Amino acid sequence: MKAGLPSLCGGEGAYINRVEDAFTPFIFVMKKTRLTLSLFFILLSFFIVPSLAQEAKPVAWGHGYLSWRDNNYVALGWQFPDHVSIEYEQSIFNRAWNQQQGRIAVGYYDQWNKWYVSGRAYFGGGYSGDYSVLGARIFARYALDRYFLPYGCVNPHFDSYYGYRTCSMWGFESQVLSNVSLLAQYTCIPIDRIAYDYIQVGCRLRISGLTLTPVLSIPIGDTPGSVRLLAGFGYYF
């Protein structure tokens, strides 16, 4: 890790995007657009998609999905019947244009009785080519009963500029209605590129092939910033 840089999951310092003055008005517009897109997906989830969505019915070769996470990233993927998945994830307007990030991920998922497990390896980097990221996410959830589903995720993550860190997420979900769950979790998995500590509370709504997960993300310890509403969206087709 380079000297003087903040350590991952340590919350030291602050991550500052360096943008040339000429791009400042453009980046301001992109950030406003990002907020607008986040609100759009929330409204789409509640009012438009449920009226159009049909129960996802996997075809012989699997099914696809479209997702949106942390207000910043959109992904398009495919899940095959043999429990293998492939995905491409793209950042949306969260930094300078030449610093947009893309990732390719290949994973495996399965369910045994009350256990659901998944693992994926990913690789990507910035469009400018000045950094790359790679890592893996290993996730497990156990359905003790409908009111208590503890889960955890381990995320060994390497950024060619910030170095290596083993990140994690731990929490539980409680299914209060057939299509509504409450959740609470701790995470230091990077939302952008630096890992900070957050407590997140929210809910998960399921309507046919649609899943919506809004959470309040609360910084803890030395994590900079304030409480934010993060939108998560997924649709299987």
PDB file of C-alpha atoms in Angstrom:
ATOM      1  CA  MET A   1       0.000   0.000   0.000  1.00  0.00           C
ATOM      2  CA  LYS A   2       1.301   3.470  -0.817  1.00  0.00           C
ATOM      3  CA  ALA A   3       2.510   5.603   2.072  1.00  0.00           C
ATOM      4  CA  GLY A   4       0.099   8.231   3.289  1.00  0.00           C
ATOM      5  CA  LEU A   5      -3.011   6.587   1.857  1.00  0.00           C
ATOM      6  CA  PRO A   6      -5.958   5.714   4.109  1.00  0.00           C
ATOM      7  CA  SER A   7      -6.146   2.064   5.111  1.00  0.00           C
ATOM      8  CA  LEU A   8      -9.163   0.107   3.979  1.00  0.00           C
ATOM      9  CA  CYS A   9     -11.883  -0.475   6.595  1.00  0.00           C
ATOM     10  CA  GLY A  10      -9.902   1.827   8.872  1.00  0.00           C
ATOM     11  CA  GLY A  11     -11.860   4.965   8.033  1.00  0.00           C
ATOM     12  CA  GLU A  12      -8.771   7.199   8.063  1.00  0.00           C
ATOM     13  CA  GLY A  13      -8.706  10.252   5.853  1.00  0.00           C
ATOM     14  CA  ALA A  14     -11.171  10.962   3.074  1.00  0.00           C
ATOM     15  CA  TYR A  15     -11.403   9.904  -0.504  1.00  0.00           C
ATOM     16  CA  ILE A  16     -11.344  12.966  -2.788  1.00  0.00           C
ATOM     17  CA  ASN A  17     -12.042  12.783  -6.507  1.00  0.00           C
ATOM     18  CA  ARG A  18      -9.483  14.773  -8.438  1.00  0.00           C
ATOM     19  CA  VAL A  19     -11.160  16.378 -11.404  1.00  0.00           C
ATOM     20  CA  GLU A  20      -9.794  19.035 -13.710  1.00  0.00           C
ATOM     21  CA  ASP A  21     -11.508  22.392 -13.393  1.00  0.00           C
ATOM     22  CA  ALA A  22     -12.803  22.137 -16.933  1.00  0.00           C
ATOM     23  CA  PHE A  23     -14.858  19.077 -15.985  1.00  0.00           C
ATOM     24  CA  THR A  24     -16.376  20.532 -12.809  1.00  0.00           C
ATOM     25  CA  PRO A  25     -19.693  21.751 -14.335  1.00  0.00           C
ATOM     26  CA  PHE A  26     -20.066  18.464 -16.204  1.00  0.00           C
ATOM     27  CA  ILE A  27     -19.469  16.367 -13.076  1.00  0.00           C
ATOM     28  CA  PHE A  28     -21.989  18.490 -11.156  1.00  0.00           C
ATOM     29  CA  VAL A  29     -24.611  17.670 -13.781  1.00  0.00           C
ATOM     30  CA  MET A  30     -23.687  13.948 -13.675  1.00  0.00           C
ATOM     31  CA  LYS A  31     -24.085  13.824  -9.886  1.00  0.00           C
ATOM     32  CA  LYS A  32     -27.500  15.433 -10.161  1.00  0.00           C
ATOM     33  CA  THR A  33     -28.335  12.889 -12.851  1.00  0.00           C
ATOM     34  CA  ARG A  34     -27.238  10.042 -10.566  1.00  0.00           C
ATOM     35  CA  LEU A  35     -29.677  11.214  -7.876  1.00  0.00           C
ATOM     36  CA  THR A  36     -32.430  11.534 -10.462  1.00  0.00           C
ATOM     37  CA  LEU A  37     -31.748   7.999 -11.740  1.00  0.00           C
ATOM     38  CA  SER A  38     -31.845   6.619  -8.179  1.00  0.00           C
ATOM     39  CA  LEU A  39     -35.227   8.230  -7.546  1.00  0.00           C
ATOM     40  CA  PHE A  40     -36.414   7.018 -10.943  1.00  0.00           C
ATOM     41  CA  PHE A  41     -35.572   3.395 -10.167  1.00  0.00           C
ATOM     42  CA  ILE A  42     -37.357   3.632  -6.806  1.00  0.00           C
ATOM     43  CA  LEU A  43     -40.485   5.039  -8.449  1.00  0.00           C
ATOM     44  CA  LEU A  44     -40.183   2.492 -11.263  1.00  0.00           C
ATOM     45  CA  SER A  45     -40.030  -0.310  -8.710  1.00  0.00           C
ATOM     46  CA  PHE A  46     -43.125   0.822  -6.820  1.00  0.00           C
ATOM     47  CA  PHE A  47     -45.448   1.990  -9.593  1.00  0.00           C
ATOM     48  CA  ILE A  48     -44.462   0.787 -13.054  1.00  0.00           C
ATOM     49  CA  VAL A  49     -42.649  -2.557 -12.971  1.00  0.00           C
ATOM     50  CA  PRO A  50     -45.166  -4.369 -10.679  1.00  0.00           C
ATOM     51  CA  SER A  51     -47.936  -3.675 -13.183  1.00  0.00           C
ATOM     52  CA  LEU A  52     -45.883  -5.164 -16.010  1.00  0.00           C
ATOM     53  CA  ALA A  53     -43.782  -7.829 -14.321  1.00  0.00           C
ATOM     54  CA  GLN A  54     -44.572 -11.506 -14.632  1.00  0.00           C
ATOM     55  CA  GLU A  55     -43.183 -14.216 -12.399  1.00  0.00           C
ATOM     56  CA  ALA A  56     -39.667 -14.983 -13.629  1.00  0.00           C
ATOM     57  CA  LYS A  57     -39.763 -18.349 -15.401  1.00  0.00           C
ATOM     58  CA  PRO A  58     -36.305 -19.700 -16.184  1.00  0.00           C
ATOM     59  CA  VAL A  59     -36.004 -21.081 -19.686  1.00  0.00           C
ATOM     60  CA  ALA A  60     -33.916 -24.113 -20.594  1.00  0.00           C
ATOM     61  CA  TRP A  61     -30.690 -22.112 -20.603  1.00  0.00           C
ATOM     62  CA  GLY A  62     -31.419 -20.013 -17.488  1.00  0.00           C
ATOM     63  CA  HIS A  63     -32.572 -16.440 -17.018  1.00  0.00           C
ATOM     64  CA  GLY A  64     -31.184 -12.923 -16.984  1.00  0.00           C
ATOM     65  CA  TYR A  65     -31.290 -10.119 -14.452  1.00  0.00           C
ATOM     66  CA  LEU A  66     -30.804  -6.380 -14.256  1.00  0.00           C
ATOM     67  CA  SER A  67     -29.679  -4.770 -10.997  1.00  0.00           C
ATOM     68  CA  TRP A  68     -28.806  -1.408  -9.478  1.00  0.00           C
ATOM     69  CA  ARG A  69     -26.820  -1.014  -6.245  1.00  0.00           C
ATOM     70  CA  ASP A  70     -25.599   1.729  -3.910  1.00  0.00           C
ATOM     71  CA  ASN A  71     -27.010   4.506  -6.155  1.00  0.00           C
ATOM     72  CA  ASN A  72     -23.919   4.119  -8.342  1.00  0.00           C
ATOM     73  CA  TYR A  73     -23.715   0.817 -10.213  1.00  0.00           C
ATOM     74  CA  VAL A  74     -25.874  -0.995 -12.741  1.00  0.00           C
ATOM     75  CA  ALA A  75     -25.300  -4.642 -13.688  1.00  0.00           C
ATOM     76  CA  LEU A  76     -26.583  -7.032 -16.334  1.00  0.00           C
ATOM     77  CA  GLY A  77     -26.125 -10.747 -15.786  1.00  0.00           C
ATOM     78  CA  TRP A  78     -27.218 -14.266 -16.639  1.00  0.00           C
ATOM     79  CA  GLN A  79     -27.802 -17.261 -14.355  1.00  0.00           C
ATOM     80  CA  PHE A  80     -27.436 -20.670 -15.975  1.00  0.00           C
ATOM     81  CA  PRO A  81     -29.354 -23.797 -14.844  1.00  0.00           C
ATOM     82  CA  ASP A  82     -26.108 -25.411 -13.643  1.00  0.00           C
ATOM     83  CA  HIS A  83     -25.813 -22.691 -10.932  1.00  0.00           C
ATOM     84  CA  VAL A  84     -23.161 -20.680 -12.768  1.00  0.00           C
ATOM     85  CA  SER A  85     -23.611 -16.950 -13.328  1.00  0.00           C
ATOM     86  CA  ILE A  86     -21.839 -14.269 -15.337  1.00  0.00           C
ATOM     87  CA  GLU A  87     -22.256 -10.509 -14.903  1.00  0.00           C
ATOM     88  CA  TYR A  88     -21.020  -7.161 -16.159  1.00  0.00           C
ATOM     89  CA  GLU A  89     -21.259  -4.194 -13.762  1.00  0.00           C
ATOM     90  CA  GLN A  90     -20.833  -0.551 -14.759  1.00  0.00           C
ATOM     91  CA  SER A  91     -20.507   2.597 -12.641  1.00  0.00           C
ATOM     92  CA  ILE A  92     -22.947   5.395 -13.420  1.00  0.00           C
ATOM     93  CA  PHE A  93     -21.828   9.042 -13.116  1.00  0.00           C
ATOM     94  CA  ASN A  94     -20.091   8.661  -9.748  1.00  0.00           C
ATOM     95  CA  ARG A  95     -16.743  10.127 -10.839  1.00  0.00           C
ATOM     96  CA  ALA A  96     -14.941  11.821 -13.739  1.00  0.00           C
ATOM     97  CA  TRP A  97     -15.860  10.383 -17.137  1.00  0.00           C
ATOM     98  CA  ASN A  98     -12.487   8.746 -17.764  1.00  0.00           C
ATOM     99  CA  GLN A  99     -12.609   7.239 -14.257  1.00  0.00           C
ATOM    100  CA  GLN A 100     -15.800   5.262 -14.792  1.00  0.00           C
ATOM    101  CA  GLN A 101     -15.358   1.653 -13.710  1.00  0.00           C
ATOM    102  CA  GLY A 102     -16.406  -1.658 -15.246  1.00  0.00           C
ATOM    103  CA  ARG A 103     -16.277  -5.151 -13.741  1.00  0.00           C
ATOM    104  CA  ILE A 104     -16.782  -8.670 -15.030  1.00  0.00           C
ATOM    105  CA  ALA A 105     -17.796 -11.348 -12.512  1.00  0.00           C
ATOM    106  CA  VAL A 106     -18.210 -15.121 -12.729  1.00  0.00           C
ATOM    107  CA  GLY A 107     -19.926 -16.940  -9.906  1.00  0.00           C
ATOM    108  CA  TYR A 108     -21.597 -20.043  -8.518  1.00  0.00           C
ATOM    109  CA  TYR A 109     -24.742 -20.261  -6.382  1.00  0.00           C
ATOM    110  CA  ASP A 110     -26.752 -23.071  -4.799  1.00  0.00           C
ATOM    111  CA  GLN A 111     -29.184 -23.909  -2.018  1.00  0.00           C
ATOM    112  CA  TRP A 112     -29.190 -26.885   0.343  1.00  0.00           C
ATOM    113  CA  ASN A 113     -32.098 -27.221   2.734  1.00  0.00           C
ATOM    114  CA  LYS A 114     -31.954 -24.034   4.826  1.00  0.00           C
ATOM    115  CA  TRP A 115     -28.614 -22.863   3.430  1.00  0.00           C
ATOM    116  CA  TYR A 116     -28.098 -20.536   0.497  1.00  0.00           C
ATOM    117  CA  VAL A 117     -24.494 -20.013  -0.635  1.00  0.00           C
ATOM    118  CA  SER A 118     -22.848 -18.147  -3.465  1.00  0.00           C
ATOM    119  CA  GLY A 119     -19.372 -17.172  -4.543  1.00  0.00           C
ATOM    120  CA  ARG A 120     -18.066 -14.949  -7.301  1.00  0.00           C
ATOM    121  CA  ALA A 121     -14.740 -13.742  -8.590  1.00  0.00           C
ATOM    122  CA  TYR A 122     -14.515 -10.318 -10.234  1.00  0.00           C
ATOM    123  CA  PHE A 123     -12.021  -8.268 -12.183  1.00  0.00           C
ATOM    124  CA  GLY A 124     -12.177  -4.740 -13.591  1.00  0.00           C
ATOM    125  CA  GLY A 125     -10.803  -1.239 -13.437  1.00  0.00           C
ATOM    126  CA  GLY A 126     -11.088   2.354 -14.527  1.00  0.00           C
ATOM    127  CA  TYR A 127     -11.506   3.345 -18.145  1.00  0.00           C
ATOM    128  CA  SER A 128      -8.338   5.420 -17.911  1.00  0.00           C
ATOM    129  CA  GLY A 129      -6.318   2.313 -17.133  1.00  0.00           C
ATOM    130  CA  ASP A 130      -4.629   3.846 -14.090  1.00  0.00           C
ATOM    131  CA  TYR A 131      -6.004   1.274 -11.654  1.00  0.00           C
ATOM    132  CA  SER A 132      -7.512  -2.191 -11.596  1.00  0.00           C
ATOM    133  CA  VAL A 133      -9.518  -4.139  -9.033  1.00  0.00           C
ATOM    134  CA  LEU A 134      -9.977  -7.833  -8.421  1.00  0.00           C
ATOM    135  CA  GLY A 135     -11.358  -9.996  -5.686  1.00  0.00           C
ATOM    136  CA  ALA A 136     -14.051 -12.435  -4.638  1.00  0.00           C
ATOM    137  CA  ARG A 137     -17.233 -12.459  -2.608  1.00  0.00           C
ATOM    138  CA  ILE A 138     -18.293 -15.521  -0.622  1.00  0.00           C
ATOM    139  CA  PHE A 139     -21.814 -15.312   0.784  1.00  0.00           C
ATOM    140  CA  ALA A 140     -23.855 -17.638   3.019  1.00  0.00           C
ATOM    141  CA  ARG A 141     -27.324 -17.346   4.567  1.00  0.00           C
ATOM    142  CA  TYR A 142     -29.087 -19.730   6.935  1.00  0.00           C
ATOM    143  CA  ALA A 143     -32.888 -19.711   7.280  1.00  0.00           C
ATOM    144  CA  LEU A 144     -33.370 -20.545  10.943  1.00  0.00           C
ATOM    145  CA  ASP A 145     -37.013 -19.565  10.472  1.00  0.00           C
ATOM    146  CA  ARG A 146     -38.841 -16.888   8.507  1.00  0.00           C
ATOM    147  CA  TYR A 147     -38.199 -14.304  11.232  1.00  0.00           C
ATOM    148  CA  PHE A 148     -34.463 -14.837  11.575  1.00  0.00           C
ATOM    149  CA  LEU A 149     -32.178 -15.390   8.587  1.00  0.00           C
ATOM    150  CA  PRO A 150     -28.568 -14.573   9.557  1.00  0.00           C
ATOM    151  CA  TYR A 151     -26.066 -14.091   6.756  1.00  0.00           C
ATOM    152  CA  GLY A 152     -22.469 -13.127   6.135  1.00  0.00           C
ATOM    153  CA  CYS A 153     -20.135 -12.259   3.299  1.00  0.00           C
ATOM    154  CA  VAL A 154     -16.328 -12.294   3.104  1.00  0.00           C
ATOM    155  CA  ASN A 155     -14.776 -10.098   0.421  1.00  0.00           C
ATOM    156  CA  PRO A 156     -11.020 -10.352  -0.227  1.00  0.00           C
ATOM    157  CA  HIS A 157     -10.482  -7.231  -2.342  1.00  0.00           C
ATOM    158  CA  PHE A 158      -7.425  -5.818  -4.120  1.00  0.00           C
ATOM    159  CA  ASP A 159      -7.133  -2.340  -5.630  1.00  0.00           C
ATOM    160  CA  SER A 160      -3.892  -1.698  -7.514  1.00  0.00           C
ATOM    161  CA  TYR A 161      -3.714   1.823  -6.013  1.00  0.00           C
ATOM    162  CA  TYR A 162      -5.011   1.296  -2.459  1.00  0.00           C
ATOM    163  CA  GLY A 163      -3.756  -2.218  -1.894  1.00  0.00           C
ATOM    164  CA  TYR A 164      -5.325  -5.358  -0.412  1.00  0.00           C
ATOM    165  CA  ARG A 165      -7.901  -5.750   2.347  1.00  0.00           C
ATOM    166  CA  THR A 166     -10.212  -8.511   3.520  1.00  0.00           C
ATOM    167  CA  CYS A 167     -13.625  -6.892   3.877  1.00  0.00           C
ATOM    168  CA  SER A 168     -16.838  -8.367   5.233  1.00  0.00           C
ATOM    169  CA  MET A 169     -20.548  -7.962   5.832  1.00  0.00           C
ATOM    170  CA  TRP A 170     -22.619  -9.526   8.632  1.00  0.00           C
ATOM    171  CA  GLY A 171     -26.311  -9.175   9.368  1.00  0.00           C
ATOM    172  CA  PHE A 172     -29.745 -10.734   9.488  1.00  0.00           C
ATOM    173  CA  GLU A 173     -33.065 -10.543   7.683  1.00  0.00           C
ATOM    174  CA  SER A 174     -36.532 -10.970   9.146  1.00  0.00           C
ATOM    175  CA  GLN A 175     -39.445 -11.857   6.851  1.00  0.00           C
ATOM    176  CA  VAL A 176     -42.345  -9.997   8.452  1.00  0.00           C
ATOM    177  CA  LEU A 177     -44.708 -10.538   5.483  1.00  0.00           C
ATOM    178  CA  SER A 178     -44.655 -12.935   2.549  1.00  0.00           C
ATOM    179  CA  ASN A 179     -43.033 -10.310   0.312  1.00  0.00           C
ATOM    180  CA  VAL A 180     -41.535  -7.899   2.869  1.00  0.00           C
ATOM    181  CA  SER A 181     -38.392  -8.392   4.972  1.00  0.00           C
ATOM    182  CA  LEU A 182     -36.557  -6.117   7.386  1.00  0.00           C
ATOM    183  CA  LEU A 183     -32.763  -6.237   7.511  1.00  0.00           C
ATOM    184  CA  ALA A 184     -29.883  -4.900   9.571  1.00  0.00           C
ATOM    185  CA  GLN A 185     -26.190  -5.348   8.822  1.00  0.00           C
ATOM    186  CA  TYR A 186     -22.639  -4.192   9.391  1.00  0.00           C
ATOM    187  CA  THR A 187     -20.455  -3.810   6.303  1.00  0.00           C
ATOM    188  CA  CYS A 188     -17.067  -2.520   5.250  1.00  0.00           C
ATOM    189  CA  ILE A 189     -17.356  -3.798   1.667  1.00  0.00           C
ATOM    190  CA  PRO A 190     -16.392  -0.809  -0.525  1.00  0.00           C
ATOM    191  CA  ILE A 191     -19.280   1.198  -1.924  1.00  0.00           C
ATOM    192  CA  ASP A 192     -16.818   2.971  -4.193  1.00  0.00           C
ATOM    193  CA  ARG A 193     -13.141   2.004  -3.925  1.00  0.00           C
ATOM    194  CA  ILE A 194     -12.239   2.649  -0.287  1.00  0.00           C
ATOM    195  CA  ALA A 195     -13.728   0.437   2.433  1.00  0.00           C
ATOM    196  CA  TYR A 196     -15.324   2.269   5.358  1.00  0.00           C
ATOM    197  CA  ASP A 197     -17.469   1.011   8.237  1.00  0.00           C
ATOM    198  CA  TYR A 198     -21.265   1.309   8.076  1.00  0.00           C
ATOM    199  CA  ILE A 199     -24.329   0.080   9.883  1.00  0.00           C
ATOM    200  CA  GLN A 200     -27.198  -0.330   7.435  1.00  0.00           C
ATOM    201  CA  VAL A 201     -30.886  -0.816   8.190  1.00  0.00           C
ATOM    202  CA  GLY A 202     -33.689  -1.136   5.682  1.00  0.00           C
ATOM    203  CA  CYS A 203     -36.114  -3.501   4.021  1.00  0.00           C
ATOM    204  CA  ARG A 204     -36.421  -5.859   1.080  1.00  0.00           C
ATOM    205  CA  LEU A 205     -39.583  -5.853  -1.041  1.00  0.00           C
ATOM    206  CA  ARG A 206     -40.354  -8.654  -3.507  1.00  0.00           C
ATOM    207  CA  ILE A 207     -42.982  -8.476  -6.243  1.00  0.00           C
ATOM    208  CA  SER A 208     -42.844 -11.249  -8.847  1.00  0.00           C
ATOM    209  CA  GLY A 209     -39.363 -11.081 -10.414  1.00  0.00           C
ATOM    210  CA  LEU A 210     -38.691  -7.689  -8.844  1.00  0.00           C
ATOM    211  CA  THR A 211     -36.697  -6.992  -5.671  1.00  0.00           C
ATOM    212  CA  LEU A 212     -36.250  -3.523  -4.139  1.00  0.00           C
ATOM    213  CA  THR A 213     -33.845  -2.935  -1.228  1.00  0.00           C
ATOM    214  CA  PRO A 214     -33.670   0.619   0.168  1.00  0.00           C
ATOM    215  CA  VAL A 215     -31.360   1.007   3.188  1.00  0.00           C
ATOM    216  CA  LEU A 216     -30.150   3.807   5.437  1.00  0.00           C
ATOM    217  CA  SER A 217     -26.355   3.670   5.526  1.00  0.00           C
ATOM    218  CA  ILE A 218     -24.980   5.062   8.803  1.00  0.00           C
ATOM    219  CA  PRO A 219     -21.222   5.767   9.044  1.00  0.00           C
ATOM    220  CA  ILE A 220     -19.547   4.583  12.243  1.00  0.00           C
ATOM    221  CA  GLY A 221     -16.118   5.093  13.783  1.00  0.00           C
ATOM    222  CA  ASP A 222     -13.868   7.370  11.729  1.00  0.00           C
ATOM    223  CA  THR A 223     -15.906   6.929   8.548  1.00  0.00           C
ATOM    224  CA  PRO A 224     -16.421  10.328   6.852  1.00  0.00           C
ATOM    225  CA  GLY A 225     -19.757  11.518   5.519  1.00  0.00           C
ATOM    226  CA  SER A 226     -23.308  11.417   6.825  1.00  0.00           C
ATOM    227  CA  VAL A 227     -26.328   9.119   6.777  1.00  0.00           C
ATOM    228  CA  ARG A 228     -27.365   8.250   3.211  1.00  0.00           C
ATOM    229  CA  LEU A 229     -30.257   6.468   1.572  1.00  0.00           C
ATOM    230  CA  LEU A 230     -28.934   3.773  -0.759  1.00  0.00           C
ATOM    231  CA  ALA A 231     -31.191   2.187  -3.363  1.00  0.00           C
ATOM    232  CA  GLY A 232     -30.910  -1.437  -4.408  1.00  0.00           C
ATOM    233  CA  PHE A 233     -32.952  -2.807  -7.300  1.00  0.00           C
ATOM    234  CA  GLY A 234     -33.067  -6.170  -9.029  1.00  0.00           C
ATOM    235  CA  TYR A 235     -35.289  -7.638 -11.729  1.00  0.00           C
ATOM    236  CA  TYR A 236     -35.182 -11.196 -13.092  1.00  0.00           C
ATOM    237  CA  PHE A 237     -36.450 -11.917 -16.579  1.00  0.00           C
TER     238      PHE A 237
END
